[in-house]
PDB file of N, CA and C in Angstrom:
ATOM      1  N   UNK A 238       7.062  -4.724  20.897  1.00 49.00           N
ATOM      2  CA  UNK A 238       8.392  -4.259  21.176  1.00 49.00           C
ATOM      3  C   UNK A 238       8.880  -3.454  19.967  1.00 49.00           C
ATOM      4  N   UNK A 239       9.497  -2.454  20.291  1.00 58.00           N
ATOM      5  CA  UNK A 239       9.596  -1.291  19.359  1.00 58.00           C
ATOM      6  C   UNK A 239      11.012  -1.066  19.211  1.00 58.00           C
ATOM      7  N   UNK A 240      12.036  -0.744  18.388  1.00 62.00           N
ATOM      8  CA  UNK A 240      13.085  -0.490  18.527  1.00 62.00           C
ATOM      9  C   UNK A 240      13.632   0.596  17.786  1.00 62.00           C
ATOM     10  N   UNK A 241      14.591   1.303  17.805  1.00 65.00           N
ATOM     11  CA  UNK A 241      14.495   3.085  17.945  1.00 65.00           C
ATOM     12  C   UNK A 241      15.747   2.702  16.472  1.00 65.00           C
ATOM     13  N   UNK A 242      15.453   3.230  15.433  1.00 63.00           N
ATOM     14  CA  UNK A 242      16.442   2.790  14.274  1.00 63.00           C
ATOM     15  C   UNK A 242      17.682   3.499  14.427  1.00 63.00           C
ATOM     16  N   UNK A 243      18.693   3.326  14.041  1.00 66.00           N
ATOM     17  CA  UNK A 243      19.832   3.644  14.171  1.00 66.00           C
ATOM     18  C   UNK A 243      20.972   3.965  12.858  1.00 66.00           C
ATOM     19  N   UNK A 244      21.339   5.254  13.315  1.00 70.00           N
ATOM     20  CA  UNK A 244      22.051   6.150  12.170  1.00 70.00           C
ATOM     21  C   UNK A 244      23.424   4.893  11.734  1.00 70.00           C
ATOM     22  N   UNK A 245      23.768   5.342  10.325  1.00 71.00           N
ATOM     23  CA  UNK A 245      24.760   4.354   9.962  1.00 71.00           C
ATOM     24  C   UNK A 245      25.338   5.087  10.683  1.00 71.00           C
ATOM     25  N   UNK A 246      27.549   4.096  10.436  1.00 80.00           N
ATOM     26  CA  UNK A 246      28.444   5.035  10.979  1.00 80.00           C
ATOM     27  C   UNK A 246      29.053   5.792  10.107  1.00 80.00           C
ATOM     28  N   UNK A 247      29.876   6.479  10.211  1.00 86.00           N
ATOM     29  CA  UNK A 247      30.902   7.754   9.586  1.00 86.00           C
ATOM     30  C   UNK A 247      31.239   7.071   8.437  1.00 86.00           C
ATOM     31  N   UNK A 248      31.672   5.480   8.779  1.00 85.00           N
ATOM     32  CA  UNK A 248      32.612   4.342   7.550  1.00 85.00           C
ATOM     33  C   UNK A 248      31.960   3.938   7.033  1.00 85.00           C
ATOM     34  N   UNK A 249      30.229   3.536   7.205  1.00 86.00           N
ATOM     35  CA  UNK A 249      29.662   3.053   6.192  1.00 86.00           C
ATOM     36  C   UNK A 249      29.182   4.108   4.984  1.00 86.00           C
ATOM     37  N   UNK A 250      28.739   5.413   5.794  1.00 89.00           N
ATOM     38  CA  UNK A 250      28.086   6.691   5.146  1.00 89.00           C
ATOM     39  C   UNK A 250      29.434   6.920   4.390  1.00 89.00           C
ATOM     40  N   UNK A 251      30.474   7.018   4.317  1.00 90.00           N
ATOM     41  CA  UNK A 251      31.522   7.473   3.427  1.00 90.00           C
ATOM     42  C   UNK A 251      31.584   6.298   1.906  1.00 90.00           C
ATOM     43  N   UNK A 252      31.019   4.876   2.495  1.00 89.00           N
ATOM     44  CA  UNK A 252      31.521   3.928   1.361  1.00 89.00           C
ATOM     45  C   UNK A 252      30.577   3.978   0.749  1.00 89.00           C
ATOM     46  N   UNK A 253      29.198   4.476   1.178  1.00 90.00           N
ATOM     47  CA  UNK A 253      28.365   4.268   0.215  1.00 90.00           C
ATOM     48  C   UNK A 253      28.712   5.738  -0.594  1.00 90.00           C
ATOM     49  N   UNK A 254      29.085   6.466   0.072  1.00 92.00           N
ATOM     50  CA  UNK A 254      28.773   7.647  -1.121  1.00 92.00           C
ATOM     51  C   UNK A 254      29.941   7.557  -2.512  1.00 92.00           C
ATOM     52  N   UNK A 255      31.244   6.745  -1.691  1.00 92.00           N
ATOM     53  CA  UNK A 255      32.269   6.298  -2.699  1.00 92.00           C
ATOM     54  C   UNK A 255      31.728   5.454  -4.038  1.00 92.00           C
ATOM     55  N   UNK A 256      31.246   4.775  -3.567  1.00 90.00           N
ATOM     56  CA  UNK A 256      30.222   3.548  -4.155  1.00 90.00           C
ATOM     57  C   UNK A 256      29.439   4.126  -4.922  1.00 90.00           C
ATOM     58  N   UNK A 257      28.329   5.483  -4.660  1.00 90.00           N
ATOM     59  CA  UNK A 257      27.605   6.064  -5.696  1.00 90.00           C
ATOM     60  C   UNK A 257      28.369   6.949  -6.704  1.00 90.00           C
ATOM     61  N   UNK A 258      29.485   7.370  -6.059  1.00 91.00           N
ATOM     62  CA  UNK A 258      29.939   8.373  -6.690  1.00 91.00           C
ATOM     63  C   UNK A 258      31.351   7.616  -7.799  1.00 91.00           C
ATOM     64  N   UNK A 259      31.708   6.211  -7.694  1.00 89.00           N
ATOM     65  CA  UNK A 259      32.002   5.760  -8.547  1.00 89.00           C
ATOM     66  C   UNK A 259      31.304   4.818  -9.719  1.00 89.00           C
ATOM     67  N   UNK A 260      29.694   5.481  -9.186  1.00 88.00           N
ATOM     68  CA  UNK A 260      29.003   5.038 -10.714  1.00 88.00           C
ATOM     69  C   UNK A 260      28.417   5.842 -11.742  1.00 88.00           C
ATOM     70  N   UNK A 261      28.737   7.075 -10.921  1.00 89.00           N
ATOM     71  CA  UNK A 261      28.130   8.288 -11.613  1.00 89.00           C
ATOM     72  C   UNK A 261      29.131   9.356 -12.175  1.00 89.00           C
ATOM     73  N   UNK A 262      29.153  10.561 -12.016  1.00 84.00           N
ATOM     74  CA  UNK A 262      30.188  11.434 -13.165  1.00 84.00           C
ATOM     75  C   UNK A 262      31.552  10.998 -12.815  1.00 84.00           C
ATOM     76  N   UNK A 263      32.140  11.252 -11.446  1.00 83.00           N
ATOM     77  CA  UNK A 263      33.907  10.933 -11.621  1.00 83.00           C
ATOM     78  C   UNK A 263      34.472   9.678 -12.009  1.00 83.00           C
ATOM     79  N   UNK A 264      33.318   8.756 -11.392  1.00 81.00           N
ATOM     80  CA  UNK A 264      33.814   7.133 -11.699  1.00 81.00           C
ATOM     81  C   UNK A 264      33.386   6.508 -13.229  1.00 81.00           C
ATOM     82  N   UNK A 265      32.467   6.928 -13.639  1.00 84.00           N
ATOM     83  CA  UNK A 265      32.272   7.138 -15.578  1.00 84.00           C
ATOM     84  C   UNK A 265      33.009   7.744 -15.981  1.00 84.00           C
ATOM     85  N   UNK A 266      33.796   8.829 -15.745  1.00 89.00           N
ATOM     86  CA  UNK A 266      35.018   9.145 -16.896  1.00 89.00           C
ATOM     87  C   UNK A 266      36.114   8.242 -16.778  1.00 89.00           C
ATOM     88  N   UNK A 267      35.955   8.036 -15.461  1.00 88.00           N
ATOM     89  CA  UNK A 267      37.521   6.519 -15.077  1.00 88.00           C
ATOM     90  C   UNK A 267      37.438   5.451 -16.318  1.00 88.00           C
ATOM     91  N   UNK A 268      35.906   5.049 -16.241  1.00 88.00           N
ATOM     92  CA  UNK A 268      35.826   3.616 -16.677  1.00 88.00           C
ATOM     93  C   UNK A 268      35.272   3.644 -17.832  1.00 88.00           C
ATOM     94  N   UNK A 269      34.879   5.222 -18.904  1.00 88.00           N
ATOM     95  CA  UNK A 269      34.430   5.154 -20.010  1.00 88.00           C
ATOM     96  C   UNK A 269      35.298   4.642 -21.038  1.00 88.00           C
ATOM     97  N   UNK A 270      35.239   3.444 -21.124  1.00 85.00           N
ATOM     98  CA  UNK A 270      36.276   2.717 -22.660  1.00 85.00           C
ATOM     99  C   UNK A 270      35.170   1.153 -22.403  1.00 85.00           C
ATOM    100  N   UNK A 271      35.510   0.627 -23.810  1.00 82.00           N
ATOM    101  CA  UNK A 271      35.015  -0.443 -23.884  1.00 82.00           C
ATOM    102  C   UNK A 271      36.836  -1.674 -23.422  1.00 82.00           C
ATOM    103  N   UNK A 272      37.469  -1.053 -24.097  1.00 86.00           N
ATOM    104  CA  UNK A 272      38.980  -2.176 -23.929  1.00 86.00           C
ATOM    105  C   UNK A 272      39.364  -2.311 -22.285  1.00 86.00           C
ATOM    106  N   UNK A 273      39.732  -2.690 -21.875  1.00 91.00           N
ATOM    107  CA  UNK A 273      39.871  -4.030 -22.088  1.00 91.00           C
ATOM    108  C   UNK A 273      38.849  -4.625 -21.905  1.00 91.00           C
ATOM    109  N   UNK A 274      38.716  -5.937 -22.408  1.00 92.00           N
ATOM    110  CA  UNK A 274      37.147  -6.936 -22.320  1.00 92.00           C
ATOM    111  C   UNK A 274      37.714  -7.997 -20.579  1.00 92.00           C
ATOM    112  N   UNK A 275      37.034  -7.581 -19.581  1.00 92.00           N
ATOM    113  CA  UNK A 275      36.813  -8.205 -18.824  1.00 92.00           C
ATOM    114  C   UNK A 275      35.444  -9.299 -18.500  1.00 92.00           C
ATOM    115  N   UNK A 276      36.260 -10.417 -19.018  1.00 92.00           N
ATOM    116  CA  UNK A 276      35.296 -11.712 -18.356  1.00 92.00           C
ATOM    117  C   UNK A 276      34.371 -12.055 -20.472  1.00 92.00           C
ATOM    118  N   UNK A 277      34.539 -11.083 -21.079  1.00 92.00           N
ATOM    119  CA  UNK A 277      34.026 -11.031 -22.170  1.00 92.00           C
ATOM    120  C   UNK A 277      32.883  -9.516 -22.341  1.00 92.00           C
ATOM    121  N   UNK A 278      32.699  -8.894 -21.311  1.00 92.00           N
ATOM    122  CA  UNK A 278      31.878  -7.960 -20.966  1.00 92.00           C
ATOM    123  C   UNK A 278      32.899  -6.505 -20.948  1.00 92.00           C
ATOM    124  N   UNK A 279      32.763  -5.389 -21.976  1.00 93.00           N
ATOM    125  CA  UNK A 279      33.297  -4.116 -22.024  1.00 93.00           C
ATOM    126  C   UNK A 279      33.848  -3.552 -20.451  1.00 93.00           C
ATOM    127  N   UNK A 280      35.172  -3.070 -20.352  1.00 92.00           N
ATOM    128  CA  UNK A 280      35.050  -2.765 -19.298  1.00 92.00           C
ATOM    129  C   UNK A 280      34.141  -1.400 -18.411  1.00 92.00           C
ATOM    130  N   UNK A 281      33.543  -1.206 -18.867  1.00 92.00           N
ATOM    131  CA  UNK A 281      32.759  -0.116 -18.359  1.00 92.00           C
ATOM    132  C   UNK A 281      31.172  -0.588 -18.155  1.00 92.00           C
ATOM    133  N   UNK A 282      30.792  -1.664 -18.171  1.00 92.00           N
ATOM    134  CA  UNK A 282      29.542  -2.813 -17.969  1.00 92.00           C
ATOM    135  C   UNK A 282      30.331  -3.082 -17.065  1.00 92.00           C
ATOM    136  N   UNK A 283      31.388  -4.110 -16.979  1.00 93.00           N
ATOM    137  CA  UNK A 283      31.982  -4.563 -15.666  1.00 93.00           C
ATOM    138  C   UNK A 283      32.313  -3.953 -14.652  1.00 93.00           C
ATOM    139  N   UNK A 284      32.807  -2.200 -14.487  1.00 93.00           N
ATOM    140  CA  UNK A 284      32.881  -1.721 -14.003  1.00 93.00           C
ATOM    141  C   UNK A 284      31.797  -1.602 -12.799  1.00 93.00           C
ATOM    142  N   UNK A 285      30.085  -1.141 -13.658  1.00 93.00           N
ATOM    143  CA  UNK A 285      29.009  -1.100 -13.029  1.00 93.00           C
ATOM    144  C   UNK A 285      29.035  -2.100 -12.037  1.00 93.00           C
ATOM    145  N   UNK A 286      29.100  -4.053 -12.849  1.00 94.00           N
ATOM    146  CA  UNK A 286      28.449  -4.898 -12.282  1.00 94.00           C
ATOM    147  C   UNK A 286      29.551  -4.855 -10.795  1.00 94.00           C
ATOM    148  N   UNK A 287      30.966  -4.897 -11.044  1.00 94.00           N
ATOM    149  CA  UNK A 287      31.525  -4.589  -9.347  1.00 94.00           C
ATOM    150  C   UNK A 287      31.259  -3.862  -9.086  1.00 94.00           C
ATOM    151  N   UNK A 288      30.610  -2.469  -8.973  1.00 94.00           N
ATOM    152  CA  UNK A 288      30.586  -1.642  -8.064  1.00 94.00           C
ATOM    153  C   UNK A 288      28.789  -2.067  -7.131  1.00 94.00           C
ATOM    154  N   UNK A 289      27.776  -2.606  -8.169  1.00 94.00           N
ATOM    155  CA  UNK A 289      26.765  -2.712  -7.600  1.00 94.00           C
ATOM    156  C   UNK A 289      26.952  -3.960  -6.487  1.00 94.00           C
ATOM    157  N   UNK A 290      27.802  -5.027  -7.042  1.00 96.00           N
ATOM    158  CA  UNK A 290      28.189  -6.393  -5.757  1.00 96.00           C
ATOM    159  C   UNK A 290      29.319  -5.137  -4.867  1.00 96.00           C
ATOM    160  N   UNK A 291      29.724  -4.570  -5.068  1.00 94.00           N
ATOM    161  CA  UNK A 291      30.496  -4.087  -3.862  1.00 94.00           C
ATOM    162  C   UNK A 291      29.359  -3.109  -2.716  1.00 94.00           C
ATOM    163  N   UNK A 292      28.247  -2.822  -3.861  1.00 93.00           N
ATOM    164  CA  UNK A 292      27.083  -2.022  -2.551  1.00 93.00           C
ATOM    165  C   UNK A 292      25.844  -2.887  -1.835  1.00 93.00           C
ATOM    166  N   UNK A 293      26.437  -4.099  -2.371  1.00 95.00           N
ATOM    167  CA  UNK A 293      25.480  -5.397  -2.152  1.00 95.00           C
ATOM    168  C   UNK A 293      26.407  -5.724  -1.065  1.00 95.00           C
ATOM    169  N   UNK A 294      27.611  -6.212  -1.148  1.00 94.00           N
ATOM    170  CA  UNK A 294      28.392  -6.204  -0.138  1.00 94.00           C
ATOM    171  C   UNK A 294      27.925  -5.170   1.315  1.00 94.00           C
ATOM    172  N   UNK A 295      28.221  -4.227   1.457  1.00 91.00           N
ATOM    173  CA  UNK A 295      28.310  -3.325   2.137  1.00 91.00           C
ATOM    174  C   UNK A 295      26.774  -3.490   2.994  1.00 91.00           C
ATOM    175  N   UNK A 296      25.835  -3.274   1.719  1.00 90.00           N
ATOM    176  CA  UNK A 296      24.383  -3.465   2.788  1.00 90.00           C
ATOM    177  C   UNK A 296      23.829  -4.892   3.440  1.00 90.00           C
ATOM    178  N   UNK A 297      24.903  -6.346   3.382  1.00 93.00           N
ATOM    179  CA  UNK A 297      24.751  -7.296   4.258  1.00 93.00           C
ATOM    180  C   UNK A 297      25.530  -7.100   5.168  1.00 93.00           C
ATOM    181  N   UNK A 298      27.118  -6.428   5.352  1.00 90.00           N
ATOM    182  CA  UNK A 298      27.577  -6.111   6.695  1.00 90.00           C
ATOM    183  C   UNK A 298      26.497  -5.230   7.529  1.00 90.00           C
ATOM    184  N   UNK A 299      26.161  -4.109   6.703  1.00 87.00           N
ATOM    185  CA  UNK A 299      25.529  -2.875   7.720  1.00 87.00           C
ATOM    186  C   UNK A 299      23.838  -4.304   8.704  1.00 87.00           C
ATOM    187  N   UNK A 300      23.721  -4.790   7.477  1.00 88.00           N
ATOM    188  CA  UNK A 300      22.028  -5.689   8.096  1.00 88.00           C
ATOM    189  C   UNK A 300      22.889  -6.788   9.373  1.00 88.00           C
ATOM    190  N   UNK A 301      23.802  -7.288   8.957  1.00 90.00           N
ATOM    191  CA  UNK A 301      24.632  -8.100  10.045  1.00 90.00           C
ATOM    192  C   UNK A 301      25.046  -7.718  11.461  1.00 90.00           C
ATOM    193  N   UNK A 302      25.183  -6.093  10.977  1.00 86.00           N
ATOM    194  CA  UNK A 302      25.817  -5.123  12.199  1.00 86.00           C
ATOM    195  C   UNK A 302      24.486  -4.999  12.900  1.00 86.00           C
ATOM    196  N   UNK A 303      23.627  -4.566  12.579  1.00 82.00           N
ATOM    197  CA  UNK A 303      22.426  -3.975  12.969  1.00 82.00           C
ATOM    198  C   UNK A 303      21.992  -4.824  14.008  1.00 82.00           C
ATOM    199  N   UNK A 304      21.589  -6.336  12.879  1.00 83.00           N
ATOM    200  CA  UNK A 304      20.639  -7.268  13.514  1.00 83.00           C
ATOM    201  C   UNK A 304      21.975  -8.134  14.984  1.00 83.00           C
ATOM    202  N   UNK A 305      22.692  -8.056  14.674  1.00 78.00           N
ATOM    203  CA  UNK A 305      24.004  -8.285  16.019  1.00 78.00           C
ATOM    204  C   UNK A 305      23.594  -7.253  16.926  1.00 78.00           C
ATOM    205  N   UNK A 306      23.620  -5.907  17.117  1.00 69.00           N
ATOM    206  CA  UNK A 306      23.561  -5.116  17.683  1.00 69.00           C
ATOM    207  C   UNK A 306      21.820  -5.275  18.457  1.00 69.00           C
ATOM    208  N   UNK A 307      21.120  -5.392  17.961  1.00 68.00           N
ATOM    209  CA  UNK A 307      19.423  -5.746  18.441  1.00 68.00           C
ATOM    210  C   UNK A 307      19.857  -7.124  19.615  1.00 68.00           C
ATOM    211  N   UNK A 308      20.519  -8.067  18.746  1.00 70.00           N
ATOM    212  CA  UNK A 308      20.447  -8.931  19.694  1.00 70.00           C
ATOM    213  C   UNK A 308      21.133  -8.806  21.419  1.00 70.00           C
ATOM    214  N   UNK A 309      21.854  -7.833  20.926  1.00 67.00           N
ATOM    215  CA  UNK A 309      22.657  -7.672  21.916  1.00 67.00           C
ATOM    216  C   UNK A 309      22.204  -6.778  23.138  1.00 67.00           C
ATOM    217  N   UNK A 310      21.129  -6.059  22.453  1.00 64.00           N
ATOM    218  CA  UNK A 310      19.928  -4.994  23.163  1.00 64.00           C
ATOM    219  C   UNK A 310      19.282  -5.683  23.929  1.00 64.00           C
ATOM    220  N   UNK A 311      18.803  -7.200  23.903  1.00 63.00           N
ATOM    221  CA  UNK A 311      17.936  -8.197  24.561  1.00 63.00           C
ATOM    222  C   UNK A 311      18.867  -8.236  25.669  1.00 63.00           C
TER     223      UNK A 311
END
């Protein structure tokens, strides 16, 4: 049994690119400072570590959506 993969939607394809694009040039000038110390970690380390749990986030809804959606194909 074979199943035909399926394009994200409009809302996920927009958050991820938010998501890349606040770890790379526009979202590094936001968060280039070390002050304030969040958690004990510079804020611009912390910055990274939420944005990577926020794309960790995102790719267990999209696997949740998916594998819901298969089942629902049966």
């Amino acid at each position: 049994m074979t199943t035909k993969p399926t394009l994200p939607s409009r809302g996920m394809l927009c958050y991820f690119v938010l998501c890349t694009l606040a770890m790379v040039w526009p979202g590094a000038l936001i968060a280039n400072r070390i002050e304030p110390l969040v958690m004990g970690l510079p804020f611009f380390l912390f910055w990274y570590i939420a944005w990577v749990f926020a794309m960790f986030v995102g790719l267990v809804i999209c696997y949740r959506r998916d594998t819901a959606e298969e089942v629902d194909d049966e």
